[in-house]
Short mmCIF file of C-alpha atoms in Angstrom, two decimals:
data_model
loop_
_atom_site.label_atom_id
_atom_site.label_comp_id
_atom_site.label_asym_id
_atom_site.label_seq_id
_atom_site.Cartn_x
_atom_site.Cartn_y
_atom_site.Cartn_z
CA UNK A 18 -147.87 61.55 57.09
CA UNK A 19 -144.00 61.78 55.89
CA UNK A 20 -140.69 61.84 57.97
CA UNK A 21 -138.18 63.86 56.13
CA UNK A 22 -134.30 64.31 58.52
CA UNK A 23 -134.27 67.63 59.44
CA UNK A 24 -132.14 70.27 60.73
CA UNK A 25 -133.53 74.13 61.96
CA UNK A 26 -132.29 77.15 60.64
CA UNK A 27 -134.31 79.22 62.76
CA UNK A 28 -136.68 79.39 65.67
CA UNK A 29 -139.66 81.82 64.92
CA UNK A 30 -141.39 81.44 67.94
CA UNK A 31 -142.00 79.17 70.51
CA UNK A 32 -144.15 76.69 68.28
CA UNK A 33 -142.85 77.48 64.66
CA UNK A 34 -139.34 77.14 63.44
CA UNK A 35 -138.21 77.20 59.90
CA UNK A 36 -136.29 73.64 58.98
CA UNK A 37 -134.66 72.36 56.18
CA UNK A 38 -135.71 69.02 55.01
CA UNK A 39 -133.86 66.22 53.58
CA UNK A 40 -135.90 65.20 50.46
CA UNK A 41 -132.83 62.67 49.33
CA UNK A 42 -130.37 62.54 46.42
CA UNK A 43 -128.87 66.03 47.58
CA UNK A 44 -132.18 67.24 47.47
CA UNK A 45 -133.47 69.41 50.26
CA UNK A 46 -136.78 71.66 50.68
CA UNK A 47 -137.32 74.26 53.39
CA UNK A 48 -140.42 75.12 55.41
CA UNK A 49 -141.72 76.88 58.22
CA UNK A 50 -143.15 74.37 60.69
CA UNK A 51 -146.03 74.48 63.42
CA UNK A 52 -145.50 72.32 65.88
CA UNK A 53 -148.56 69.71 65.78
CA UNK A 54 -150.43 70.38 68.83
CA UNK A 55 -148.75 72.91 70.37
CA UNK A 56 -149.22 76.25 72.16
CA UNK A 57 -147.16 78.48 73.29
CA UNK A 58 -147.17 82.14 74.32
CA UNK A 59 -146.86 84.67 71.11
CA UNK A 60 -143.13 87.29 70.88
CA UNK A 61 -145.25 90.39 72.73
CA UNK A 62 -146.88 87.95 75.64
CA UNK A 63 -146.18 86.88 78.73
CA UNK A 64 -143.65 84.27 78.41
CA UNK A 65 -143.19 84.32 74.83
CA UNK A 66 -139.67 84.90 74.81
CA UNK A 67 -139.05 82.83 77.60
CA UNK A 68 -140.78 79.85 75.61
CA UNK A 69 -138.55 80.68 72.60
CA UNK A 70 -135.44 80.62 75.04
CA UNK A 71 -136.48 77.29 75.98
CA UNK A 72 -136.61 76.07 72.39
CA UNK A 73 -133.33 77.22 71.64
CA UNK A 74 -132.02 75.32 74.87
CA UNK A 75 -133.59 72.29 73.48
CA UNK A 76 -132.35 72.70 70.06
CA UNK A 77 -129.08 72.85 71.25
CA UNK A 78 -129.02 70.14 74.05
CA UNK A 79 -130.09 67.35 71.40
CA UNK A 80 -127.54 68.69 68.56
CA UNK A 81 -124.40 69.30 70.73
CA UNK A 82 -121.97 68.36 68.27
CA UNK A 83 -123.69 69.92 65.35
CA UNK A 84 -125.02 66.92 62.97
CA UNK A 85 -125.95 67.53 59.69
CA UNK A 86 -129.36 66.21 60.13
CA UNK A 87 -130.07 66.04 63.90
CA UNK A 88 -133.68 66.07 64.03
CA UNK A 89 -136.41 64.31 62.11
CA UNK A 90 -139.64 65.92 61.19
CA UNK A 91 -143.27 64.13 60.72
CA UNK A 92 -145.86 66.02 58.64
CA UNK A 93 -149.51 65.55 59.72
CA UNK A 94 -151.72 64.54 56.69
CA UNK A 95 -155.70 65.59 56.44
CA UNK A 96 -158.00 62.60 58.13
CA UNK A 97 -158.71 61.71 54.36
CA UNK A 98 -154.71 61.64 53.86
CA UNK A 99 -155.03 63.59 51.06
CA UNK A 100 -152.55 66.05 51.66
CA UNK A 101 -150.58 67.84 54.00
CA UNK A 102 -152.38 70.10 57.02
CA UNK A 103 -150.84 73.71 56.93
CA UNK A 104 -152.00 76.46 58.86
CA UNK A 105 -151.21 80.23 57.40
CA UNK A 106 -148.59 78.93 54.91
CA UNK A 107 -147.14 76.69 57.47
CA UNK A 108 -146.65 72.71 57.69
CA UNK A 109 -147.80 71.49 60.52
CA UNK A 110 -146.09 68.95 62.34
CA UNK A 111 -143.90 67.17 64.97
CA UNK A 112 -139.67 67.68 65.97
CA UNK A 113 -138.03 64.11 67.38
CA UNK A 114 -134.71 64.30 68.19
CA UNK A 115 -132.63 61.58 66.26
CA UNK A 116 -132.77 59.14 69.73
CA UNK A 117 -136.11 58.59 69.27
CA UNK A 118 -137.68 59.71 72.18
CA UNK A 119 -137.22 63.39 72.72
CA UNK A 120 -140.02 65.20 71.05
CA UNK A 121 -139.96 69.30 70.73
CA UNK A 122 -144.07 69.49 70.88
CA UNK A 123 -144.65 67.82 74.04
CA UNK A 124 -141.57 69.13 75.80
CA UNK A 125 -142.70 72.61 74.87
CA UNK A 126 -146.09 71.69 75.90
CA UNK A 127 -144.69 70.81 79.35
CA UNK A 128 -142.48 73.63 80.17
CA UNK A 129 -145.88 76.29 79.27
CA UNK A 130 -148.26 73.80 81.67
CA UNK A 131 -145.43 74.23 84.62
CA UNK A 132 -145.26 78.18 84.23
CA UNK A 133 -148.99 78.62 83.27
CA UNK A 134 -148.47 80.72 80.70
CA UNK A 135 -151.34 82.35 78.45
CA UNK A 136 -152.44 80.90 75.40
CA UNK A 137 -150.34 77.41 76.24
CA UNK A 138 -151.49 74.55 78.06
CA UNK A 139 -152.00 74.85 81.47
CA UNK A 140 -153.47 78.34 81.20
CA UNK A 141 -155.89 79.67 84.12
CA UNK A 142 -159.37 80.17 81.45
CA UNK A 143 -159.98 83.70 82.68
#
């Protein structure tokens, strides 16, 4: 696992964005992120853009002044900690607001569970 500060250049969906990483020394590296863990709706289903709405919202809520680096993001590792887990091209990892306690996955998580949407948690398995 790494923790690289972090700021979003753009939300894909509602559990990838695209984030530019601060590597250090002026150095920076960007990558699309999945959200470790979470699930929301896809663009063409039910609550998809909703769920990307609500990203946005968040985004914006815990950068209101517009911080260089705002966010930090944690990279899952393999159980072996070999390297990095990616899923189709994609790091996959966690978003923590820079207070610590505010974390994109589970608040995304939450806000499918209360509206049920398909595909997210909280679901009806039909």
């Amino acid at each position: 696992m790494w923790d690289r500060r972090a700021k979003v250049l753009t939300i894909k969906d509602g559990d990838t964005l695209r984030v530019v990483l601060d590597q250090g020394f002026g150095d920076t590296k960007t990558i699309d992120l999945r959200l470790f863990e979470t699930f929301a709706p896809e663009h063409d289903e039910p609550g998809g853009p909703e769920t990307r709405e609500f990203v946005e919202t968040w985004l914006n809520e815990h950068d209101p002044d517009g911080d260089e680096w705002p966010f930090v993001v944690t990279v899952e590792r393999t159980r072996d900690g070999t390297h990095e887990v990616t899923t189709l091209g994609r790091y996959v990892g966690t978003l923590t607001a820079l207070n610590g306690y505010s974390i994109l996955n589970e608040d995304v998580n939450a806000f499918v569970a209360s509206r049920a949407y398909g595909h997210g948690i909280g679901a009806d398995a039909a």
